[in-house]
Amino acid sequence: YVWTQDDISNLNTPKKSYMSVRGNVYDITDFIKQTTHGNSANPGRPDLLQMYAGYDTNSSFPIPVREACPDLLSEKDDPNYTIYFPVRGATDDPEAFGDNRFKHYRPSDPNSDELKDYDFYRKYFLPNMEKFKKGGVVWKMDWIESMYKDNSLFWRVIDKEVFNFQPYIQAIKYRGNINNKYNILDERFEKILDQSGYGTADITQDWQGLNWDAQTRQRNYDCMKTLFYVGKVDSRESVRCLFTNYMLVAFACVLMLVVLVKFLTALQFAKKPRPALPDRFVVCQVPCYTEDEESIAKTINSLTTLEYTDNQKLIFIICDGNIVGSGNEKSTPRIVLDILGVDPEYDPPGRDYLAIAEGSRRHNIGK
């Protein structure tokens, strides 16, 4: 997962607290609640730790330049690990130092065993905070370009990695930069960083075009990655990342088009022609058992309304046994005869016929 700094700034409540440090995002919601952080001299109370929520807290975890760049700054040049970026006096931006928050380095608490270690960030902070890590920070390229072009700030992009070289450029231009003690990066690279607004903030090609050996390149990269890295370019809105979404939308549109075409072809705007009646005889068989007079009459009347001509239509009513249905006063055959207008006194004679059965069951009588 990735977050912008705006996303992180909105996560600053006790219920959800995030912070960013050197391009990484940490969920410190539960970390804030612990009571074992800090010591008696500098207690890590929840109200103090809550001050980290929603912020980029690089300034609270300063790394000695000699520790971050051992191949570029020797013990002779900084024997006591006193050089940090940003440099006091080189900038008047109070937020660059984060003085309202505790700084995790030796001068803040000389009695702390952990802070006595100049490699505190890598030995203690990173291992302890790994379980709280949620992802990385991303920056929109338009915003980075604005920092470079419109605000004259030294934000740069190399291979989609974002670096804030503002503290470094301010330090090397600072009048207190005696004997170029803050110029730790290669001079050729420093010229690329300070281009006075020329070109774009993305200096990948310039970086790759530098004529230096692989070892020098790696040493400079490791140094600036430790000290000045702040995240990556936000590519979530690029064509590459949105291609799958575009494909899903395209397929959905095709499916909708197919459904629409099928729907339109199924519509019949003209009056449907009536088919010609077949020139055949039709037999309508009506079985009756225990139905009442109303049901039988309704069935017979509905069949008489069929559009077949009367001389080609036969309604064949079968009464299955001489049975009086529940609620009826007459037998089912008598009800049918009455509906058809047969004389109530007339009793049709029985007719012998052979049924589909065996033995004596084959003989049957019907009226």
XYZ file of C-alpha atoms in Angstrom, residues 105-113 115-116:
11
model
C 19.917 11.210 18.990
C 22.702 11.450 21.545
C 22.416 15.183 22.471
C 18.743 14.730 23.478
C 19.490 12.172 26.179
C 23.168 11.354 26.838
C 22.119 8.808 29.481
C 20.132 6.648 27.069
C 22.047 3.524 26.074
C 20.709 6.970 21.839
C 24.404 6.711 22.640
